[in-house]
C-alpha atoms as an extended CHARMM CRD file, in Angstrom:
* protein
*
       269  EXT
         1         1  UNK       CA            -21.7650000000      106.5380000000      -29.6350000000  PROA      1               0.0000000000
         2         2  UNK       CA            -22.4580000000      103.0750000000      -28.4650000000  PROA      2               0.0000000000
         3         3  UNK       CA            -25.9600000000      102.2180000000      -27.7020000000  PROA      3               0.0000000000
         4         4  UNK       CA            -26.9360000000       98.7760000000      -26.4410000000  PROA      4               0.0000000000
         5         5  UNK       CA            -30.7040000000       97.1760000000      -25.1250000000  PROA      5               0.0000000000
         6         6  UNK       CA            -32.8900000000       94.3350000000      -24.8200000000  PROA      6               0.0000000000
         7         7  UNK       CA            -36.6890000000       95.1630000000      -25.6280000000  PROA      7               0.0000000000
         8         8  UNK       CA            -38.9370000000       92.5040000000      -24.7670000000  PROA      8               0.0000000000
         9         9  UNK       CA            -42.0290000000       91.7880000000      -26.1210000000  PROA      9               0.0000000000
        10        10  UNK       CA            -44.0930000000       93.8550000000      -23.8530000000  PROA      10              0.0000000000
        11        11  UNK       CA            -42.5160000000       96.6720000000      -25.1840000000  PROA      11              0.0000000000
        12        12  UNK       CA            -45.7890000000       99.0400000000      -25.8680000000  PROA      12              0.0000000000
        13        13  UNK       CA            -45.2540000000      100.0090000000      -22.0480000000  PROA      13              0.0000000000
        14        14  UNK       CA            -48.3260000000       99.2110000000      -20.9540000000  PROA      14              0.0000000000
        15        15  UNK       CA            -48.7050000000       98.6220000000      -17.3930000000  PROA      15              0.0000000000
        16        16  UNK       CA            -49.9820000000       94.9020000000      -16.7930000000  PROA      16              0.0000000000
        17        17  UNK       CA            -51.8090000000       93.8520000000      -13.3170000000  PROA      17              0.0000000000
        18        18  UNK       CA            -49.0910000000       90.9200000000      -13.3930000000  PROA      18              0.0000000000
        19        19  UNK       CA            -46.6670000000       91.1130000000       -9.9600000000  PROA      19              0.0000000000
        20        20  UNK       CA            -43.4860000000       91.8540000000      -11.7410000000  PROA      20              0.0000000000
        21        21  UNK       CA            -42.9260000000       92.3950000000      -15.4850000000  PROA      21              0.0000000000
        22        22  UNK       CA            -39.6850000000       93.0720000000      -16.8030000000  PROA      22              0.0000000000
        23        23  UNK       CA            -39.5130000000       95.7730000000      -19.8640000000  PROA      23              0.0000000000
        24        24  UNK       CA            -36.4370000000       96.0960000000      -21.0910000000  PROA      24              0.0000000000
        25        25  UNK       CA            -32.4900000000       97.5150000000      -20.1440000000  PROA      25              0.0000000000
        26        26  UNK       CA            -29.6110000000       98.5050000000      -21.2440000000  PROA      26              0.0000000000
        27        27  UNK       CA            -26.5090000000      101.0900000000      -21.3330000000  PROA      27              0.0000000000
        28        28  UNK       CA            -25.1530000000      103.4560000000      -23.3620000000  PROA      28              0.0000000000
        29        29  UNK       CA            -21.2130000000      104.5020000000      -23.8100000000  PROA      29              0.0000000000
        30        30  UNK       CA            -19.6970000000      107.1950000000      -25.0570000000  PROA      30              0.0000000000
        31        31  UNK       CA            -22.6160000000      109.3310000000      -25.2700000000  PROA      31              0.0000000000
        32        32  UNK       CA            -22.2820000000      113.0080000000      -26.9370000000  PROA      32              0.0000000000
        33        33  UNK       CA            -23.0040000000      116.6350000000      -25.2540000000  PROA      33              0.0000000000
        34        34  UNK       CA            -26.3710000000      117.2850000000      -25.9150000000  PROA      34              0.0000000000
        35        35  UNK       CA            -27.6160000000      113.6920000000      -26.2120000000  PROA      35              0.0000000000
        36        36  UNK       CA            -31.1070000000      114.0790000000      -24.9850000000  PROA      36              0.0000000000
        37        37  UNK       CA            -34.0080000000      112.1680000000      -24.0540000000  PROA      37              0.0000000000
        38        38  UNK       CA            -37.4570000000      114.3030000000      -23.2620000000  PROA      38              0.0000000000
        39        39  UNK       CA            -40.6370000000      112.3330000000      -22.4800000000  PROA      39              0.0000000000
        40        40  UNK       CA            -43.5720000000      115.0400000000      -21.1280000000  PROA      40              0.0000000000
        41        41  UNK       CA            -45.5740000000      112.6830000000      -20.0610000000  PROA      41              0.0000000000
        42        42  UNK       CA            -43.2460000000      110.1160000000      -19.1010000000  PROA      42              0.0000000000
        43        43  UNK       CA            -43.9170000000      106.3110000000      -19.8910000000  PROA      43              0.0000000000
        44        44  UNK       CA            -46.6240000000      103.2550000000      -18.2960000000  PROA      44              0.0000000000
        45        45  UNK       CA            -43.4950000000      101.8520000000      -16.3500000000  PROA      45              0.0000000000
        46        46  UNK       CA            -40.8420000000      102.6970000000      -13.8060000000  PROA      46              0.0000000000
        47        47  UNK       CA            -37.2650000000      103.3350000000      -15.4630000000  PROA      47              0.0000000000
        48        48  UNK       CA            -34.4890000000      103.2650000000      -13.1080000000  PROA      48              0.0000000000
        49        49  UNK       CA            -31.0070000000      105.2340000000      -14.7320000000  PROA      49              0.0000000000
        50        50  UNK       CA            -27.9370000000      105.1480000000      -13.1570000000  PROA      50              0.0000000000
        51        51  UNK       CA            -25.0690000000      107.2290000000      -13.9460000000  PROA      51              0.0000000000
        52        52  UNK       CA            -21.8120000000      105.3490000000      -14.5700000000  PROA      52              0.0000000000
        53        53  UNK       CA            -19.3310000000      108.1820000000      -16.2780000000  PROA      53              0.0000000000
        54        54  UNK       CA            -19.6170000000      111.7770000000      -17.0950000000  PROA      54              0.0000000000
        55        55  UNK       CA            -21.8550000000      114.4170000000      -16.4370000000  PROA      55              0.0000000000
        56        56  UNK       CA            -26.2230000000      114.8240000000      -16.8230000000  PROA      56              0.0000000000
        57        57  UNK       CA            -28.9770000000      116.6240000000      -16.4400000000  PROA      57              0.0000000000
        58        58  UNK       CA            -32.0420000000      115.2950000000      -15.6340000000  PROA      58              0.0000000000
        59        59  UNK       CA            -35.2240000000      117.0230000000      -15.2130000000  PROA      59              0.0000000000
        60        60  UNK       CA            -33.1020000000      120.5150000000      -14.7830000000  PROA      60              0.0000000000
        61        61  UNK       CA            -30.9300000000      118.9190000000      -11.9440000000  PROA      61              0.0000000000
        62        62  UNK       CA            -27.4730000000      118.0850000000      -12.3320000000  PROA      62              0.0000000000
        63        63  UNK       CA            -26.2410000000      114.4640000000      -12.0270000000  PROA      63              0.0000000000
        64        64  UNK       CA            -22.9780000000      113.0600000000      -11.4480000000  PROA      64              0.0000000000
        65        65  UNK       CA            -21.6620000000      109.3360000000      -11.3820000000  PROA      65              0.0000000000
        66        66  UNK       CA            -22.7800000000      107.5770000000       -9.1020000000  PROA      66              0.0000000000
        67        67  UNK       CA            -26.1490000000      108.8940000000       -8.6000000000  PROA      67              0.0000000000
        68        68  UNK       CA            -29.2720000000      106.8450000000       -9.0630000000  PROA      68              0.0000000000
        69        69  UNK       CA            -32.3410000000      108.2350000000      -10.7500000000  PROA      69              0.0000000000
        70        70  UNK       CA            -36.2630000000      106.7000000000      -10.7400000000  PROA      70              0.0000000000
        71        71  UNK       CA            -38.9170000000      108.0900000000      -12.6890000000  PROA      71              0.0000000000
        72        72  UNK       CA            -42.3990000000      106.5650000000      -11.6990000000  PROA      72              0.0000000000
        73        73  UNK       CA            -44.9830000000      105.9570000000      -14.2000000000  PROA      73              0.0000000000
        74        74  UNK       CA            -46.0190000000      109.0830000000      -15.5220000000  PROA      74              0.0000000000
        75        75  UNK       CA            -43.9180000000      111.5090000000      -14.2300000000  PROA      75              0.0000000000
        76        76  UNK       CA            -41.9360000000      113.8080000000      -17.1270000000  PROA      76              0.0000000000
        77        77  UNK       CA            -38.8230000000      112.3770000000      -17.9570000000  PROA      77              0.0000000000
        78        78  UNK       CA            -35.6650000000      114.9640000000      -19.4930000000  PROA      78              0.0000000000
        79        79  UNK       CA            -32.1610000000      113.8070000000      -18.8840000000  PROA      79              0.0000000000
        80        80  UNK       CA            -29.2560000000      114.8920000000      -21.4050000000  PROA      80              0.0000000000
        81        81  UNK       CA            -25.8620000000      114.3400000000      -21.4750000000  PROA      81              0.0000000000
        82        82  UNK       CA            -23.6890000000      117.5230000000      -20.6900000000  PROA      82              0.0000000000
        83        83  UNK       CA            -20.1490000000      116.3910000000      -21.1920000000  PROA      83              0.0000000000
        84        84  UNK       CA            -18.5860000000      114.1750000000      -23.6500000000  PROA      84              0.0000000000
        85        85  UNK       CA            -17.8150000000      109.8640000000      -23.2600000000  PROA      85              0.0000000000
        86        86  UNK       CA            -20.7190000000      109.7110000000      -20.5280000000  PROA      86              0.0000000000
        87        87  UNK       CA            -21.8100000000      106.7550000000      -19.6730000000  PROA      87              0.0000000000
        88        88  UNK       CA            -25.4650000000      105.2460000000      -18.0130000000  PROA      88              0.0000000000
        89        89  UNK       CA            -27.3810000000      102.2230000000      -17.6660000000  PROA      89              0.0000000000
        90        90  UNK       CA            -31.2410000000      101.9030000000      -17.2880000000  PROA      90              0.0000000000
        91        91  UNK       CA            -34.3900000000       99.1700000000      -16.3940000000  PROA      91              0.0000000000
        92        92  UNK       CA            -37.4890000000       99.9030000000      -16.8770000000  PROA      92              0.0000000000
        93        93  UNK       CA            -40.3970000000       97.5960000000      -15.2760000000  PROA      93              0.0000000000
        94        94  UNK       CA            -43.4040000000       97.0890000000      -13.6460000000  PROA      94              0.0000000000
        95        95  UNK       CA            -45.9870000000       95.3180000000      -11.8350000000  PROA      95              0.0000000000
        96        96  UNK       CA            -46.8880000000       95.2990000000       -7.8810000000  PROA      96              0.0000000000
        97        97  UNK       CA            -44.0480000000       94.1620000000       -6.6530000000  PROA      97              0.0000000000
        98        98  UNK       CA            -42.3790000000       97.1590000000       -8.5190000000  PROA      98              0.0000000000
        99        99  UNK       CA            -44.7790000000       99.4660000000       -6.9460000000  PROA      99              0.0000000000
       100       100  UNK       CA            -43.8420000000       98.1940000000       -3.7420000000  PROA      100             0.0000000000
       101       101  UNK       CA            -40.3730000000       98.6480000000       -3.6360000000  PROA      101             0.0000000000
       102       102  UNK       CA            -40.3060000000      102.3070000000       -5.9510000000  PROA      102             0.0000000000
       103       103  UNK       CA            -43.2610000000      103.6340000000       -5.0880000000  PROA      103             0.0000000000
       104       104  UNK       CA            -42.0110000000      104.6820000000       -1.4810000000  PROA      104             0.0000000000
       105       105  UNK       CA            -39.0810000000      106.7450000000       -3.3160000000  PROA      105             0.0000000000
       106       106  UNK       CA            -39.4430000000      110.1790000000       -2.0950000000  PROA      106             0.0000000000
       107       107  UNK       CA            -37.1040000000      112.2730000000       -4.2690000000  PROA      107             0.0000000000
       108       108  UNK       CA            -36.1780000000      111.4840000000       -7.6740000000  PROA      108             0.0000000000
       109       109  UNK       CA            -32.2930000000      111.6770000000       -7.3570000000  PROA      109             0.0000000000
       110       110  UNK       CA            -30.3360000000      109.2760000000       -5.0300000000  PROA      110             0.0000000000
       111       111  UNK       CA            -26.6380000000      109.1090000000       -4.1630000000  PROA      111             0.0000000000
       112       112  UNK       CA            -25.9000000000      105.8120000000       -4.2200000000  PROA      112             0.0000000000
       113       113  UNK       CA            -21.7470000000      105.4530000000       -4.7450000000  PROA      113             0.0000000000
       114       114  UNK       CA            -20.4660000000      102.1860000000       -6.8530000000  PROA      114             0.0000000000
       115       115  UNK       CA            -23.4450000000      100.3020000000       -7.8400000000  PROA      115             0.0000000000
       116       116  UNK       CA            -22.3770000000       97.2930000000       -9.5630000000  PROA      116             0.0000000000
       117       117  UNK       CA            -24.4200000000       95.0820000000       -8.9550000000  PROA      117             0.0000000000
       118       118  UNK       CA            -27.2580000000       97.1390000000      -11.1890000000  PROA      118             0.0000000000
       119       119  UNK       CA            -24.9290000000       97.2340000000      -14.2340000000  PROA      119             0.0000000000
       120       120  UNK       CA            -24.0590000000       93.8950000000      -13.8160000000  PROA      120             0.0000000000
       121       121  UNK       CA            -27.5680000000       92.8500000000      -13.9600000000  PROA      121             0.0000000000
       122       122  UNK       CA            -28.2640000000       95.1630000000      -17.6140000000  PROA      122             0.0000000000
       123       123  UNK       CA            -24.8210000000       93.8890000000      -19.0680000000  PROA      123             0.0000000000
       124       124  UNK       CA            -25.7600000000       89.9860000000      -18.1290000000  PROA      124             0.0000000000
       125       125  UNK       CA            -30.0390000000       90.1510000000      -18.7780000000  PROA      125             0.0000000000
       126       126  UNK       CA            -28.5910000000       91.6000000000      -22.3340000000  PROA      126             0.0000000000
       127       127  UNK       CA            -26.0520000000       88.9920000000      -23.2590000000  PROA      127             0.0000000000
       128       128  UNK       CA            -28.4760000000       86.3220000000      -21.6840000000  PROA      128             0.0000000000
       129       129  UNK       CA            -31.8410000000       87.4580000000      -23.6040000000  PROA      129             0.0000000000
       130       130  UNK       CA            -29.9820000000       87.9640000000      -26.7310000000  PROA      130             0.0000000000
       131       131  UNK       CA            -28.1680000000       83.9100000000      -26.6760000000  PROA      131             0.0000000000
       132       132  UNK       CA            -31.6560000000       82.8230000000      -26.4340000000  PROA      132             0.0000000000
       133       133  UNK       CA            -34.1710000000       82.0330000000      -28.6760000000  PROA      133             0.0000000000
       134       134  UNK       CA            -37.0350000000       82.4760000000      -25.9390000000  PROA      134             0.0000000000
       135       135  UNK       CA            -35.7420000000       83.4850000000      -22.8690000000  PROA      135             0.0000000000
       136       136  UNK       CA            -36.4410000000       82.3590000000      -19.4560000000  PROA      136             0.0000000000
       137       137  UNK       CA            -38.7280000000       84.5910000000      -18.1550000000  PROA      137             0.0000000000
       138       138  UNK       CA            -38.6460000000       82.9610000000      -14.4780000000  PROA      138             0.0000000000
       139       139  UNK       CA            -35.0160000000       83.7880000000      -14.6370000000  PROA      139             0.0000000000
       140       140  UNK       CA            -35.1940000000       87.5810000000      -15.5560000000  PROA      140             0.0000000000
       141       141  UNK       CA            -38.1730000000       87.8740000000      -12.9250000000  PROA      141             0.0000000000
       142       142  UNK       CA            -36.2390000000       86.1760000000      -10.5840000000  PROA      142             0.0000000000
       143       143  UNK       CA            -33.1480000000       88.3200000000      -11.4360000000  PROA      143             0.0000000000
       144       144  UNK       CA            -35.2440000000       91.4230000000      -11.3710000000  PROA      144             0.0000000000
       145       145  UNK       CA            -36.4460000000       90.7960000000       -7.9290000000  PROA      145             0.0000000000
       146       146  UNK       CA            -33.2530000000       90.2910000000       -6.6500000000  PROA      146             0.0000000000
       147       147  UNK       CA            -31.5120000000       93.5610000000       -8.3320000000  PROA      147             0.0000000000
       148       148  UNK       CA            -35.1200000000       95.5050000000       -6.6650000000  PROA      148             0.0000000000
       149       149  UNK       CA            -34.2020000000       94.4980000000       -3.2770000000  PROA      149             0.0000000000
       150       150  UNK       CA            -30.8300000000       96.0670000000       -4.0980000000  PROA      150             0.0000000000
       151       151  UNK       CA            -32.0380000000       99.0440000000       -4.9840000000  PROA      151             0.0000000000
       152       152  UNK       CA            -34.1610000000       99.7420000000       -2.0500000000  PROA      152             0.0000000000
       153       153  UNK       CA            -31.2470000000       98.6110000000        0.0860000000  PROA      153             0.0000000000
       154       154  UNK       CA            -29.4970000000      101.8270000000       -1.3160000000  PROA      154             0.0000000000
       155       155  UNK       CA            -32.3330000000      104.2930000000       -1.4740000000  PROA      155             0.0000000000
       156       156  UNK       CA            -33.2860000000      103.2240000000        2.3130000000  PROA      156             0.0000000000
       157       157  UNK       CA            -29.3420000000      103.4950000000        3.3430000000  PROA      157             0.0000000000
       158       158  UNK       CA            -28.3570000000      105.8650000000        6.1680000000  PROA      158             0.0000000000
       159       159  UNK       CA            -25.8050000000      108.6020000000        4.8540000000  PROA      159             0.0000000000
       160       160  UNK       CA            -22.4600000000      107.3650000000        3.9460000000  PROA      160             0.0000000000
       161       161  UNK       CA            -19.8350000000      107.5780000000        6.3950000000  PROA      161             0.0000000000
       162       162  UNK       CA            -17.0290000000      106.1160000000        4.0380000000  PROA      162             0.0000000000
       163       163  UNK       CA            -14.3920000000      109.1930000000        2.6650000000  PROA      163             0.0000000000
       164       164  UNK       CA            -15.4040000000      108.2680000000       -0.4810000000  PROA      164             0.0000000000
       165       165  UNK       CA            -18.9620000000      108.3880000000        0.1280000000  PROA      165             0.0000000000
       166       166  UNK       CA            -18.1470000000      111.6350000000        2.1280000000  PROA      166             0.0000000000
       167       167  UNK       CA            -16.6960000000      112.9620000000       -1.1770000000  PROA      167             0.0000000000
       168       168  UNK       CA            -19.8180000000      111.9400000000       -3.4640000000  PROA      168             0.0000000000
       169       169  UNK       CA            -22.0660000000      114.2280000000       -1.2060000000  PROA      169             0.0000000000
       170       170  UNK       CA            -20.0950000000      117.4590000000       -1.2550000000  PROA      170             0.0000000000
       171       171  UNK       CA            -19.6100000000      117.0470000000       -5.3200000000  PROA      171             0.0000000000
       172       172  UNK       CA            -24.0350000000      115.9790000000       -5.0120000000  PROA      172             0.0000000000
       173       173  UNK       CA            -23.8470000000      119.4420000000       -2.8940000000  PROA      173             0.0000000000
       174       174  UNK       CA            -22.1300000000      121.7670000000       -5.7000000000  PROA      174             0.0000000000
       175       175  UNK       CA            -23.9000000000      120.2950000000       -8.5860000000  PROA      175             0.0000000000
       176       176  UNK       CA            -27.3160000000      121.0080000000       -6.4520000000  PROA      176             0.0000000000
       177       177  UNK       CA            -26.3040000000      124.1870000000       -5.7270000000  PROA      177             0.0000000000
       178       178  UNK       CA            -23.9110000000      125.4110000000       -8.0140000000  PROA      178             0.0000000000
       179       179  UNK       CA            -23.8130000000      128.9920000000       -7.5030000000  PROA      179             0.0000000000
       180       180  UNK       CA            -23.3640000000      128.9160000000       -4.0870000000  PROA      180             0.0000000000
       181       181  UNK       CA            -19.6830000000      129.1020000000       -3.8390000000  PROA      181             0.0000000000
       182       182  UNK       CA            -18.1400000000      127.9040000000       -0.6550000000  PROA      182             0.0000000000
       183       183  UNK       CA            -14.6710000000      127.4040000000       -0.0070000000  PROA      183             0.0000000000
       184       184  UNK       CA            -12.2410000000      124.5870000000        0.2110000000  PROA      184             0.0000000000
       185       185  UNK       CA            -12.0340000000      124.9580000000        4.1010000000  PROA      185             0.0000000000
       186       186  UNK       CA            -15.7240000000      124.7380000000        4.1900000000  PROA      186             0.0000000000
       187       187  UNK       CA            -16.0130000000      121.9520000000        1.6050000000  PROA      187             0.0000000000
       188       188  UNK       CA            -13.4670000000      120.0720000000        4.0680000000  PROA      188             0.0000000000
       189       189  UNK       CA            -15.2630000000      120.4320000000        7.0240000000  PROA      189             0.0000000000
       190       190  UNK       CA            -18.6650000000      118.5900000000        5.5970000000  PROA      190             0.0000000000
       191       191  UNK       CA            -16.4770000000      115.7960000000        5.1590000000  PROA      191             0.0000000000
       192       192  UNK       CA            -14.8220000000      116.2140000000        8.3760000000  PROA      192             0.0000000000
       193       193  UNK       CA            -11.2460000000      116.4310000000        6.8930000000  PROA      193             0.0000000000
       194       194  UNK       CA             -8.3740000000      119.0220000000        6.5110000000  PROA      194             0.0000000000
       195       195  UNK       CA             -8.8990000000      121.1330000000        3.8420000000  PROA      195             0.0000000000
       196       196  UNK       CA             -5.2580000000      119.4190000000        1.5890000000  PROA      196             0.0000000000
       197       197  UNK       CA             -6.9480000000      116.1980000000        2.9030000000  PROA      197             0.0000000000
       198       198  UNK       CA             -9.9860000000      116.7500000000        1.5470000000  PROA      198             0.0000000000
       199       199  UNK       CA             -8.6030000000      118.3730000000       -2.2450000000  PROA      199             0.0000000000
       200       200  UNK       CA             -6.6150000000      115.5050000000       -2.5430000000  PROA      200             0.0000000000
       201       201  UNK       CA             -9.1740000000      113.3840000000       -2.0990000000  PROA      201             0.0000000000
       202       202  UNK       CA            -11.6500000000      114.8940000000       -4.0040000000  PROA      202             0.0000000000
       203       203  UNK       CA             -8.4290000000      114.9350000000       -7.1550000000  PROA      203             0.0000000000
       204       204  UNK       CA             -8.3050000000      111.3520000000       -6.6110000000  PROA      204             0.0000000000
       205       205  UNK       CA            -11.7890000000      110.5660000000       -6.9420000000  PROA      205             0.0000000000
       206       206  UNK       CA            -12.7080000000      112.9410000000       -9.7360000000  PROA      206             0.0000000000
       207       207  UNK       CA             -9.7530000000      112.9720000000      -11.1300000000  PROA      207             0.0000000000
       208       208  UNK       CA             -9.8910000000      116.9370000000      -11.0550000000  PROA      208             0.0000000000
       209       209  UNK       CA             -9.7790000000      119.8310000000       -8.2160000000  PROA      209             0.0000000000
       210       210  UNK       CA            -13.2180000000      120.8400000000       -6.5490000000  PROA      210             0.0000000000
       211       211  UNK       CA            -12.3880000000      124.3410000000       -8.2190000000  PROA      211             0.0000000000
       212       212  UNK       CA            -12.1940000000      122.6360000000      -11.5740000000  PROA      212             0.0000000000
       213       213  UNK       CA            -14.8600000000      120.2660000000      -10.9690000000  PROA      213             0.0000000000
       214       214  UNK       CA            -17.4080000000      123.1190000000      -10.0000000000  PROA      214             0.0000000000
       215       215  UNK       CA            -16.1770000000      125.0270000000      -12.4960000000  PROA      215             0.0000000000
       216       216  UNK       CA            -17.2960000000      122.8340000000      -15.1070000000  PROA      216             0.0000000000
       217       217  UNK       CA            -20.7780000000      122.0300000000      -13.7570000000  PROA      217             0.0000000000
       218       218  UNK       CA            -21.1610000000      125.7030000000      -13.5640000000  PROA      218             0.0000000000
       219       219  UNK       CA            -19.8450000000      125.9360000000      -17.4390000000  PROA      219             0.0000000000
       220       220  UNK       CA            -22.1200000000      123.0290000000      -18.6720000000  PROA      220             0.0000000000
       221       221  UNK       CA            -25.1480000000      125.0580000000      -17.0890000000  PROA      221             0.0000000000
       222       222  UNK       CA            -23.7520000000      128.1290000000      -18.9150000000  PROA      222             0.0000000000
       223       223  UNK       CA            -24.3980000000      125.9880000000      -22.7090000000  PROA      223             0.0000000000
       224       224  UNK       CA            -27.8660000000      124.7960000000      -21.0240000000  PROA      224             0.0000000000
       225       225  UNK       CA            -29.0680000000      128.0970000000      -20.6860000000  PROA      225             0.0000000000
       226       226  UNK       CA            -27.5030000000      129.6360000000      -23.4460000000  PROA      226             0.0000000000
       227       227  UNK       CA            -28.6660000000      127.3220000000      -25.8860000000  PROA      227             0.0000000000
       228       228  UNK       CA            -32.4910000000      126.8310000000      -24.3610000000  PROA      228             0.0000000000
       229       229  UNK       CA            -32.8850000000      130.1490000000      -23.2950000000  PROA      229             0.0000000000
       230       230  UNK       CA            -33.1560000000      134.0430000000      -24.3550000000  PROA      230             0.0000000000
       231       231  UNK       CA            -31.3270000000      134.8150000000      -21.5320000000  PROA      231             0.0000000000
       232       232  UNK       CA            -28.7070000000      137.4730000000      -21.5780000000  PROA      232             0.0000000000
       233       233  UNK       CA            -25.6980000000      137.1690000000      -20.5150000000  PROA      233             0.0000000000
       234       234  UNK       CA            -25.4850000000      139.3080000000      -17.5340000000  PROA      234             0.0000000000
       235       235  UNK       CA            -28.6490000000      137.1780000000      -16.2380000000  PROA      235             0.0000000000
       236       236  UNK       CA            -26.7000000000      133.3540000000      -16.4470000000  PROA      236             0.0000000000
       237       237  UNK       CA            -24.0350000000      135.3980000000      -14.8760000000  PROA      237             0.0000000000
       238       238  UNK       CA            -25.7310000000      136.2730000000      -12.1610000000  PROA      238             0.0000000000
       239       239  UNK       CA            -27.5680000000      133.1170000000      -12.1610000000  PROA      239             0.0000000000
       240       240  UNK       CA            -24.5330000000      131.4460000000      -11.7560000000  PROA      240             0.0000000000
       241       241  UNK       CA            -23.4570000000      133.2610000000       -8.9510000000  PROA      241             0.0000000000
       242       242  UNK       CA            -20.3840000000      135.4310000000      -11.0860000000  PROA      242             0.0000000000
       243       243  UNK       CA            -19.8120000000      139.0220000000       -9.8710000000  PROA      243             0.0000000000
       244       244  UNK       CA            -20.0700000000      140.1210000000      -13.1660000000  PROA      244             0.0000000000
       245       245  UNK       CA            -20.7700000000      139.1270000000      -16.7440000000  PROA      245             0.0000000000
       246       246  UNK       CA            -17.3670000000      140.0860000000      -18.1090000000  PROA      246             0.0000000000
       247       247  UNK       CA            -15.2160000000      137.6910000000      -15.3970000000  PROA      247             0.0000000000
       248       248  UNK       CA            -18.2050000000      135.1810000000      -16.8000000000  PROA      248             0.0000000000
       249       249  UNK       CA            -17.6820000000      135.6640000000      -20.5020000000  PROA      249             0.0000000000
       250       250  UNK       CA            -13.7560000000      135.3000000000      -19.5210000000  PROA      250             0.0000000000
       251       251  UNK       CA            -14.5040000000      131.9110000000      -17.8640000000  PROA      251             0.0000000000
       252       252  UNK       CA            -16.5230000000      130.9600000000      -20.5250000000  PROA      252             0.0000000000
       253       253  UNK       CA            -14.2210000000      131.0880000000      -23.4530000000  PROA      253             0.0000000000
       254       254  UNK       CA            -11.5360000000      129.8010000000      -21.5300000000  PROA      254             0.0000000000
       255       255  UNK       CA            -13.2080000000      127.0960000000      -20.9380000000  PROA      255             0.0000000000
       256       256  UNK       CA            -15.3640000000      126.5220000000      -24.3210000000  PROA      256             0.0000000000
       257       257  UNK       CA            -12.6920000000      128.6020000000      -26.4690000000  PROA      257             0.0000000000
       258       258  UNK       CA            -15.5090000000      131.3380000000      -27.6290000000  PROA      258             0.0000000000
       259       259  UNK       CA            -17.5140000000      133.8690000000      -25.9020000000  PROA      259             0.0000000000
       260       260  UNK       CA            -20.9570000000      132.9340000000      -24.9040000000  PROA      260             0.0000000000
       261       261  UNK       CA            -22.8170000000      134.6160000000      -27.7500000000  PROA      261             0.0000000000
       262       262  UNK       CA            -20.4730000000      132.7780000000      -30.1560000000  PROA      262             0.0000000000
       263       263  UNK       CA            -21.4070000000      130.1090000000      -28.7110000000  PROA      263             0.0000000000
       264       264  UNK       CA            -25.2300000000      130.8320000000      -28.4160000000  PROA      264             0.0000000000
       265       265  UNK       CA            -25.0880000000      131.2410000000      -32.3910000000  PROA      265             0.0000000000
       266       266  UNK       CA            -23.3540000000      128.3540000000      -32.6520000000  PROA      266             0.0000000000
       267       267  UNK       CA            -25.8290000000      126.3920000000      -31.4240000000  PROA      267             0.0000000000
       268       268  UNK       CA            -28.9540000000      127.7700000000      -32.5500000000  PROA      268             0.0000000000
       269       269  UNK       CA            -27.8300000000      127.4700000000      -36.4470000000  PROA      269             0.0000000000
């Protein structure tokens, strides 16, 4: 795993009556399944994470790239990594102008397609805080500022209308609600393509099928549940929307390579 961040030297968290104070941010690469972060009471700041690569879940919701997450100060923060090489980049801040753009955020989760310009801004406040001795903190304000408008550009966005955009929501839709299962023809139609249209665009994107791609969201909640739960089997089945627990169990080791109580052992030795 490669980790990477700048910590400033406000880095107790503590929430200053300043208009903007910048925290800290960074990415990580290549992060493992499992990798998990769990703050109950949250922090004193705001932390904006966006997901770059790979699969999450955060706060018991399932994220894919893409997606833009913003926990305000306080609020219980859980996000762990549910497939392996993942990849994520985060800010966290504060101050009024802060509270002016995040606080009117009304869900925690946003779809917000290619955002470069936020990882461009944790990959060059790194490099630039770390070749100075005391950095510019007019700069990184005025940078932060700049990178805040962005964001509330995208969180205030109408809906997409681009294919690719068009995509993003349907795969939002089956990792929000992953046992519904709908079909390709119905899948197609949200986007407003054909259905071989709309598969091989979704392959091209996501570099899988929807089938496969649903499959595995609904496989990665399978290990969430059997590893933080008692439940039995028959229950994630049916939680999962399977007919029964033995065509789940036969997904399941297919796609893990043991059953699910193998599995459940496995992790809780």
């Amino acid at each position: 795993m490669i980790y990477k961040a700048f910590i400033n030297a406000a880095r107790d968290s503590k929430k200053t009556n300043e208009y903007i104070t910048f925290k800290n941010c960074g990415w990580s690469e290549k992060q493992h399944i499992g990798t998990r972060t769990y703050r109950p009471e949250g922090r004193n700041d705001y932390l904006i994470l966006y997901m770059s690569k790979g699969k999450f879940v955060c706060n018991g919701q399932n994220l894919i790239p893409g997606q833009l997450v913003i926990y305000k100060p306080h609020e219980p923060q859980e996000y762990i990594c549910m497939e392996e090489d993942s990849s994520s980049y985060w800010l966290h801040c504060c101050g009024d102008a802060v509270d002016t753009v995040l606080g009117q955020a009304d869900k925690l989760i946003y779809t917000v397609g290619d955002f470069k310009e936020f990882t461009d801004f944790c990959v060059k406040t790194l490099k630039y805080c770390r070749s100075q001795r005391e950095p510019n903190t007019i700069k990184i304000h005025g940078d932060l500022l700049s990178i805040l408008c962005k964001i509330e550009e995208k969180i205030n966005k109408k809906p997409f209308l681009g294919k690719e955009e068009k995509i993003a929501l349907v795969a939002e839709h089956m990792a929000s609600n992953f046992s519904q299962r709908l079909s390709n023809e119905e899948y197609a139609k949200m986007c407003n393509m054909s259905k071989f249209h709309f598969i091989r665009k979704f392959t091209e994107y996501y570099k899988t099928t929807p089938k496969s791609y649903l499959n595995s969201i609904l496989m990665n909640q399978a290990g969430l549940l059997l590893a933080s739960t008692d439940m039995r089997v028959s229950q994630i089945a049916e939680e999962l929307g399977f007919t029964s627990d033995m065509y789940f169990s036969t997904v399941f080791k297919k796609y893990y390579g043991i059953s699910p109580l193998e599995y459940r052992k496995k992790k809780n030795v």
